[in-house]
Structure formats: C-alpha cells, structure tokens
GROMACS .gro file of C-alpha atoms in nm:
model
  305
    1MET     CA    1  -3.281   2.152 -10.700
    2SER     CA    2  -2.903   2.180 -10.697
    3ASP     CA    3  -2.923   2.511 -10.507
    4GLN     CA    4  -3.126   2.365 -10.219
    5PRO     CA    5  -2.833   2.231 -10.009
    6GLY     CA    6  -2.661   2.570 -10.037
    7LYS     CA    7  -2.976   2.754  -9.924
    8ASN     CA    8  -3.019   2.520  -9.627
    9ALA     CA    9  -2.657   2.579  -9.526
   10ASP     CA   10  -2.705   2.956  -9.550
   11ARG     CA   11  -3.014   2.940  -9.328
   12GLU     CA   12  -2.828   2.727  -9.074
   13GLN     CA   13  -2.541   2.977  -9.065
   14GLN     CA   14  -2.792   3.259  -9.017
   15ARG     CA   15  -2.952   3.079  -8.722
   16LYS     CA   16  -2.610   3.031  -8.566
   17ARG     CA   17  -2.521   3.401  -8.612
   18GLN     CA   18  -2.847   3.507  -8.449
   19LYS     CA   19  -2.783   3.276  -8.154
   20ARG     CA   20  -2.440   3.436  -8.109
   21GLY     CA   21  -2.587   3.784  -8.149
   22ASP     CA   22  -2.426   3.831  -8.492
   23GLY     CA   23  -2.616   3.948  -8.794
   24VAL     CA   24  -2.868   4.149  -8.592
   25GLU     CA   25  -2.640   4.436  -8.489
   26GLU     CA   26  -2.729   4.647  -8.789
   27ALA     CA   27  -3.102   4.610  -8.719
   28PHE     CA   28  -3.060   4.743  -8.364
   29GLY     CA   29  -2.789   5.003  -8.422
   30GLY     CA   30  -2.482   4.836  -8.278
   31PRO     CA   31  -2.334   4.542  -8.084
   32MET     CA   32  -2.540   4.333  -7.846
   33TYR     CA   33  -2.475   4.035  -7.619
   34ASP     CA   34  -2.502   3.684  -7.751
   35GLU     CA   35  -2.777   3.465  -7.605
   36ALA     CA   36  -2.561   3.283  -7.351
   37THR     CA   37  -2.399   3.600  -7.213
   38ALA     CA   38  -2.732   3.784  -7.194
   39ARG     CA   39  -2.897   3.500  -7.002
   40LYS     CA   40  -2.610   3.495  -6.750
   41MET     CA   41  -2.634   3.870  -6.698
   42LEU     CA   42  -3.011   3.856  -6.652
   43ARG     CA   43  -2.973   3.592  -6.380
   44LYS     CA   44  -2.708   3.795  -6.196
   45VAL     CA   45  -2.941   4.085  -6.115
   46VAL     CA   46  -3.034   4.075  -5.747
   47LEU     CA   47  -3.411   4.070  -5.706
   48LEU     CA   48  -3.647   4.068  -5.409
   49PRO     CA   49  -3.956   3.853  -5.367
   50ALA     CA   50  -4.280   4.035  -5.449
   51ASP     CA   51  -4.394   4.005  -5.086
   52SER     CA   52  -4.064   4.112  -4.927
   53ASP     CA   53  -4.064   4.381  -4.661
   54SER     CA   54  -3.732   4.551  -4.594
   55ASP     CA   55  -3.842   4.631  -4.234
   56ASP     CA   56  -3.923   4.269  -4.154
   57GLU     CA   57  -3.626   4.083  -4.004
   58ASP     CA   58  -3.782   3.751  -4.104
   59ALA     CA   59  -3.838   3.857  -4.466
   60GLU     CA   60  -3.741   3.610  -4.733
   61GLU     CA   61  -3.386   3.637  -4.857
   62ALA     CA   62  -3.319   3.811  -5.188
   63VAL     CA   63  -3.346   3.588  -5.493
   64ILE     CA   64  -3.127   3.611  -5.798
   65GLY     CA   65  -3.208   3.701  -6.150
   66PHE     CA   66  -3.456   3.816  -6.406
   67ASP     CA   67  -3.616   3.515  -6.572
   68PRO     CA   68  -3.444   3.479  -6.914
   69ASP     CA   69  -3.735   3.270  -7.037
   70ASP     CA   70  -3.993   3.548  -7.005
   71ALA     CA   71  -4.148   3.573  -7.349
   72ALA     CA   72  -4.043   3.936  -7.408
   73LEU     CA   73  -3.872   4.013  -7.076
   74ASP     CA   74  -4.142   4.269  -7.002
   75ASN     CA   75  -4.258   4.152  -6.659
   76LEU     CA   76  -4.222   4.373  -6.353
   77TYR     CA   77  -3.976   4.277  -6.077
   78TYR     CA   78  -3.868   4.411  -5.741
   79VAL     CA   79  -3.498   4.498  -5.776
   80ASP     CA   80  -3.269   4.507  -5.474
   81ASP     CA   81  -3.162   4.870  -5.519
   82GLU     CA   82  -3.159   5.130  -5.243
   83ASN     CA   83  -3.118   5.430  -5.472
   84ASP     CA   84  -3.367   5.485  -5.752
   85PHE     CA   85  -3.596   5.183  -5.730
   86GLU     CA   86  -3.630   5.082  -5.366
   87GLY     CA   87  -3.961   4.904  -5.319
   88VAL     CA   88  -4.067   4.962  -5.680
   89MET     CA   89  -4.139   4.703  -5.947
   90ILE     CA   90  -3.955   4.769  -6.275
   91THR     CA   91  -3.892   4.595  -6.606
   92PRO     CA   92  -3.553   4.461  -6.718
   93MET     CA   93  -3.543   4.738  -6.982
   94ILE     CA   94  -3.573   5.008  -6.715
   95TRP     CA   95  -3.299   4.842  -6.509
   96PHE     CA   96  -3.046   4.812  -6.789
   97ALA     CA   97  -3.128   5.160  -6.922
   98TYR     CA   98  -3.058   5.288  -6.570
   99LYS     CA   99  -2.727   5.098  -6.573
  100GLY     CA  100  -2.637   5.230  -6.919
  101ASP     CA  101  -2.588   4.882  -7.066
  102ALA     CA  102  -2.644   4.950  -7.437
  103LYS     CA  103  -2.566   4.593  -7.544
  104MET     CA  104  -2.827   4.451  -7.310
  105CYS     CA  105  -3.085   4.708  -7.415
  106ARG     CA  106  -3.036   4.601  -7.777
  107TYR     CA  107  -3.067   4.238  -7.674
  108LEU     CA  108  -3.394   4.308  -7.490
  109ILE     CA  109  -3.529   4.493  -7.794
  110SER     CA  110  -3.437   4.197  -8.013
  111ARG     CA  111  -3.645   3.981  -7.777
  112GLY     CA  112  -3.942   4.211  -7.823
  113ALA     CA  113  -3.913   4.403  -7.496
  114SER     CA  114  -4.093   4.737  -7.477
  115THR     CA  115  -3.882   5.054  -7.474
  116THR     CA  116  -4.169   5.247  -7.313
  117LYS     CA  117  -4.331   5.026  -7.048
  118GLY     CA  118  -4.319   5.202  -6.712
  119SER     CA  119  -4.289   5.098  -6.348
  120GLU     CA  120  -4.543   5.126  -6.069
  121ASP     CA  121  -4.430   5.479  -5.986
  122GLY     CA  122  -4.417   5.596  -6.347
  123ALA     CA  123  -4.044   5.543  -6.411
  124PHE     CA  124  -3.966   5.458  -6.772
  125PRO     CA  125  -3.652   5.357  -6.965
  126LEU     CA  126  -3.572   5.690  -7.134
  127GLY     CA  127  -3.610   5.878  -6.807
  128ALA     CA  128  -3.381   5.632  -6.628
  129ALA     CA  129  -3.115   5.660  -6.899
  130ALA     CA  130  -3.134   6.040  -6.910
  131ARG     CA  131  -3.107   6.066  -6.533
  132HIS     CA  132  -2.772   5.889  -6.533
  133GLY     CA  133  -2.632   6.044  -6.849
  134HIS     CA  134  -2.642   5.736  -7.074
  135LEU     CA  135  -2.663   5.907  -7.412
  136GLU     CA  136  -2.610   5.594  -7.622
  137VAL     CA  137  -2.897   5.418  -7.446
  138CYS     CA  138  -3.120   5.723  -7.493
  139LYS     CA  139  -3.053   5.707  -7.866
  140ILE     CA  140  -3.124   5.333  -7.880
  141LEU     CA  141  -3.455   5.372  -7.699
  142TYR     CA  142  -3.555   5.670  -7.915
  143ALA     CA  143  -3.479   5.479  -8.235
  144ASN     CA  144  -3.681   5.179  -8.120
  145GLY     CA  145  -4.018   5.320  -8.022
  146ALA     CA  146  -3.958   5.572  -7.744
  147GLN     CA  147  -3.981   5.891  -7.957
  148ASN     CA  148  -4.293   6.006  -7.774
  149ASN     CA  149  -4.124   5.960  -7.435
  150ILE     CA  150  -3.909   6.270  -7.495
  151ARG     CA  151  -4.172   6.477  -7.310
  152ARG     CA  152  -4.314   6.200  -7.091
  153THR     CA  153  -4.350   6.259  -6.717
  154ASP     CA  154  -4.330   6.016  -6.428
  155ASP     CA  155  -4.562   6.026  -6.128
  156SER     CA  156  -4.370   6.326  -5.991
  157GLU     CA  157  -4.420   6.523  -6.316
  158TRP     CA  158  -4.052   6.495  -6.409
  159THR     CA  159  -3.947   6.456  -6.773
  160PRO     CA  160  -3.615   6.318  -6.907
  161PHE     CA  161  -3.507   6.683  -6.948
  162HIS     CA  162  -3.560   6.751  -6.577
  163PHE     CA  163  -3.368   6.436  -6.475
  164ALA     CA  164  -3.078   6.523  -6.704
  165ALA     CA  165  -3.066   6.888  -6.592
  166MET     CA  166  -3.092   6.797  -6.224
  167ASN     CA  167  -2.790   6.569  -6.253
  168ASP     CA  168  -2.572   6.786  -6.482
  169ARG     CA  169  -2.596   6.549  -6.778
  170ASP     CA  170  -2.514   6.815  -7.037
  171GLN     CA  171  -2.466   6.586  -7.337
  172VAL     CA  172  -2.801   6.416  -7.280
  173LEU     CA  173  -2.964   6.754  -7.217
  174ARG     CA  174  -2.843   6.885  -7.553
  175TRP     CA  175  -2.962   6.574  -7.735
  176LEU     CA  176  -3.305   6.590  -7.571
  177THR     CA  177  -3.337   6.957  -7.661
  178LEU     CA  178  -3.252   6.895  -8.026
  179HIS     CA  179  -3.520   6.627  -8.036
  180GLY     CA  180  -3.794   6.854  -7.906
  181THR     CA  181  -3.815   6.785  -7.534
  182LEU     CA  182  -3.896   7.155  -7.474
  183CYS     CA  183  -4.149   7.178  -7.758
  184ALA     CA  184  -4.521   7.121  -7.723
  185ASP     CA  185  -4.521   6.817  -7.952
  186SER     CA  186  -4.310   6.634  -8.209
  187SER     CA  187  -4.420   6.859  -8.496
  188SER     CA  188  -4.342   7.186  -8.317
  189GLU     CA  189  -4.019   7.383  -8.330
  190SER     CA  190  -4.130   7.643  -8.074
  191VAL     CA  191  -3.957   7.610  -7.739
  192GLU     CA  192  -4.180   7.658  -7.434
  193GLY     CA  193  -3.980   7.806  -7.151
  194ASP     CA  194  -4.209   7.685  -6.874
  195LEU     CA  195  -4.114   7.324  -6.957
  196ILE     CA  196  -3.763   7.360  -6.815
  197TYR     CA  197  -3.899   7.318  -6.461
  198PRO     CA  198  -4.126   7.034  -6.344
  199GLU     CA  199  -4.481   7.095  -6.234
  200THR     CA  200  -4.507   7.129  -5.854
  201SER     CA  201  -4.883   7.157  -5.811
  202HIS     CA  202  -4.892   6.809  -5.656
  203TYR     CA  203  -4.683   6.928  -5.360
  204PRO     CA  204  -4.868   7.043  -5.046
  205GLU     CA  205  -4.944   7.413  -5.077
  206ARG     CA  206  -4.749   7.505  -4.763
  207CYS     CA  207  -4.421   7.378  -4.911
  208ARG     CA  208  -4.487   7.431  -5.282
  209ARG     CA  209  -4.291   7.757  -5.306
  210VAL     CA  210  -3.992   7.615  -5.120
  211ASN     CA  211  -3.982   7.308  -5.344
  212ARG     CA  212  -4.008   7.524  -5.655
  213ASN     CA  213  -3.713   7.735  -5.549
  214ILE     CA  214  -3.503   7.430  -5.457
  215ILE     CA  215  -3.576   7.265  -5.791
  216ARG     CA  216  -3.500   7.586  -5.980
  217ASP     CA  217  -3.165   7.621  -5.802
  218LEU     CA  218  -3.073   7.264  -5.897
  219ILE     CA  219  -3.187   7.275  -6.261
  220SER     CA  220  -3.100   7.633  -6.363
  221PRO     CA  221  -2.718   7.588  -6.387
  222SER     CA  222  -2.764   7.316  -6.649
  223CYS     CA  223  -3.009   7.537  -6.838
  224VAL     CA  224  -2.759   7.823  -6.834
  225ARG     CA  225  -2.496   7.596  -6.989
  226LEU     CA  226  -2.751   7.477  -7.244
  227VAL     CA  227  -2.822   7.836  -7.351
  228GLU     CA  228  -2.450   7.913  -7.377
  229TRP     CA  229  -2.398   7.606  -7.596
  230ALA     CA  230  -2.698   7.691  -7.816
  231LYS     CA  231  -2.568   8.044  -7.861
  232GLU     CA  232  -2.223   7.919  -7.960
  233VAL     CA  233  -2.367   7.670  -8.211
  234THR     CA  234  -2.603   7.919  -8.376
  235GLN     CA  235  -2.335   8.189  -8.396
  236THR     CA  236  -2.092   7.944  -8.556
  237HIS     CA  237  -2.356   7.844  -8.806
  238SER     CA  238  -2.429   8.208  -8.890
  239ALA     CA  239  -2.059   8.269  -8.944
  240LEU     CA  240  -2.047   7.970  -9.178
  241VAL     CA  241  -2.340   8.108  -9.378
  242MET     CA  242  -2.173   8.447  -9.407
  243PHE     CA  243  -1.854   8.279  -9.525
  244LEU     CA  244  -2.043   8.088  -9.794
  245LEU     CA  245  -2.217   8.407  -9.899
  246GLY     CA  246  -1.878   8.559  -9.960
  247THR     CA  247  -1.773   8.269 -10.181
  248LEU     CA  248  -2.076   8.281 -10.411
  249PRO     CA  249  -2.074   8.472 -10.742
  250PRO     CA  250  -2.217   8.825 -10.696
  251SER     CA  251  -2.591   8.846 -10.753
  252PRO     CA  252  -2.752   9.077 -10.495
  253GLU     CA  253  -3.105   8.964 -10.568
  254THR     CA  254  -3.038   8.597 -10.492
  255PHE     CA  255  -2.767   8.599 -10.225
  256GLN     CA  256  -2.979   8.463  -9.943
  257SER     CA  257  -3.188   8.217 -10.144
  258ARG     CA  258  -2.884   8.075 -10.321
  259THR     CA  259  -2.701   8.031  -9.991
  260LEU     CA  260  -2.992   7.849  -9.834
  261GLN     CA  261  -3.024   7.634 -10.143
  262CYS     CA  262  -2.654   7.553 -10.121
  263LEU     CA  263  -2.688   7.454  -9.755
  264SER     CA  264  -3.012   7.257  -9.774
  265GLY     CA  265  -2.995   7.110 -10.124
  266HIS     CA  266  -2.664   6.931 -10.079
  267PRO     CA  267  -2.653   6.786  -9.726
  268GLY     CA  268  -2.341   6.582  -9.801
  269VAL     CA  269  -2.139   6.890  -9.893
  270ARG     CA  270  -2.287   7.082  -9.603
  271LYS     CA  271  -2.195   6.803  -9.361
  272HIS     CA  272  -1.835   6.795  -9.485
  273ILE     CA  273  -1.802   7.171  -9.442
  274ALA     CA  274  -1.966   7.159  -9.100
  275ASP     CA  275  -1.733   6.880  -8.985
  276PHE     CA  276  -1.432   7.074  -9.112
  277VAL     CA  277  -1.520   7.386  -8.914
  278GLY     CA  278  -1.634   7.188  -8.610
  279LEU     CA  279  -2.007   7.267  -8.632
  280GLU     CA  280  -2.199   7.030  -8.405
  281VAL     CA  281  -2.548   7.087  -8.546
  282THR     CA  282  -2.639   7.109  -8.915
  283LYS     CA  283  -3.007   7.013  -8.943
  284GLY     CA  284  -3.236   7.307  -9.006
  285LYS     CA  285  -3.496   7.198  -8.750
  286HIS     CA  286  -3.233   7.155  -8.481
  287LEU     CA  287  -3.088   7.498  -8.551
  288ARG     CA  288  -3.431   7.658  -8.534
  289ILE     CA  289  -3.490   7.493  -8.197
  290LEU     CA  290  -3.154   7.618  -8.067
  291ARG     CA  291  -3.235   7.974  -8.177
  292GLN     CA  292  -3.557   7.942  -7.977
  293VAL     CA  293  -3.355   7.819  -7.678
  294VAL     CA  294  -3.137   8.130  -7.696
  295ASP     CA  295  -3.439   8.359  -7.727
  296VAL     CA  296  -3.679   8.197  -7.480
  297LEU     CA  297  -3.495   8.023  -7.197
  298PRO     CA  298  -3.314   8.322  -7.040
  299SER     CA  299  -3.641   8.505  -6.969
  300SER     CA  300  -3.795   8.184  -6.833
  301MET     CA  301  -3.506   8.136  -6.591
  302ASN     CA  302  -3.527   8.497  -6.475
  303TYR     CA  303  -3.896   8.474  -6.398
  304VAL     CA  304  -3.958   8.541  -6.028
  305LEU     CA  305  -4.193   8.295  -5.858
   0.00000   0.00000   0.00000
C-alpha cells in the first residue's frame, strides 16, 4: 500500500509528458510537437470549403485550419494550394509530408493517423515526401506502416521513385532504391529496369510517344547519377573485401568463405570498418540491389522507344 502514492505520481508525470510530447519520441523515431503547438499549426493551414469553386467570384472565402479534434486526423480536406493539390482533397498527413514537417508527421502518427491513406487523385504521403526530397519524412512513413508504398502508383501511374527522379532528389532516390522500389516486390532483390519510367498507356495514343520521350529526358539524368553512385559504392565494398582477404591468415581453400563470414557474422565490426573507410552501404541485400542497378539500369536507359 505504501507504494501506491508513488505509482500514482509516476502515472501523473507520464500523462504530463505525453501532453507535452515528451516520452513518446522514442516510439516514433524522434522529436514531435507538443499538443498545444500541434493544434495551433493544424489550425493555421489555409483550407477551402468543400463546395468552393476557384472560378466563381462569389465563392465562399477560404477558411482556416484542419480540425484538431478529428479522431485520427484522417479526414479529407480541400487545401488552398495552387501547386500540387489544387482542387484536390487530401489528408493532413499528405499535407505535412509534402511540407517535410517531420515533427508534425510524428504527431499525426501518435494520434493514429494513417501513413498510407490517399487523396482523391491517388496522391499519398510517401509520394508527396519523395517528390519534394524530404528524406526524414520518407523514413518516418516507411517505419510506421508505409513499407508497401515504396512501389505504389498514383492515378497517373507515378511511383515515389518517379517523383524523386523527376525532381532531382538524389538522396531520396538512393534510399528508395535500397528499399526495393525498383524490385517486383518486398522479397525480391532483382531490379527491373522498366520500372524506372512511369507507365504511359493511359495517355492518348497520338501523344503517347512524345510524352514518353519527355518523361525519359526528365528522369534519365537522375538515373544516370544513381548508377554512378551504385557503381562507386559496390567498387568500394569490393576493395574493402579484398583488403580484408589480405589480412586473413593464408588458407586458400577458405579465403572467400572466411571473408564472408567475417563480414556477415560480426555486423558491429563490419560497421566500424565501413564507417572508417567511408562506405555508405553495408547490408548484403542493399549491396546486391546496387549491383543489379549497375548491371540492369544502363541498358534500360539506352532502350530506344
């Protein structure tokens, strides 16, 4: 019985930390806004009434704010934005992923918001974050339920890879590639070269070829840089393996197996060595994907439509 007051005090302190946004950062991978700040930021977003018509001079004036009291902040809203979402209903998660606000994305997740719910035109949070180069937000979404959105397409058949490549978001492009955006599914390590360009079959036939060529011209430079990076990473890794081979005791029959055992059986040691030599990628699956990128993508980019 004597411990009860102490337990009640601990629970009260925990409730206060959660209200401030403390104590939940570890669960969602980093800092997030406290309740009061998040509610203010939600109300500041400029919204449009659901029946507004931008061509109507008598249309109702814009209203302010997502509703902070939405149960999970998953409702669709018209946002007053003339760039990506004009006339489209989106969720708060899509909006703040588009803005790159990692703290707000974590707050929304803590409220139960979906990291995958899409808009009317098929936009979704991971695609919005990739399009604008918000790598931290991409990682947050991926770690909180959006793993299968790596290869997801919107209504125009564009994936996060296409958005990132189109807008020269090289860091996001590399991260997406390592996580299988160019593979058939999450269990595959085989890169499919035809996935680097979006499907254009939905375009009218008379302009399909022109659109394909325009898209290729816009996406290909990013793909070229991706191949160059993959080649550099895999060559550096091979050089590291050869170095370790040279440091092992001589035993011709077991050189390769012992080296691989050294690299894969002790990830902590491997990570320290990789950090020391500046190796960006150490996971076996990621390296296998990058070797596929080097082997497959150049021929896919040289294919003549």
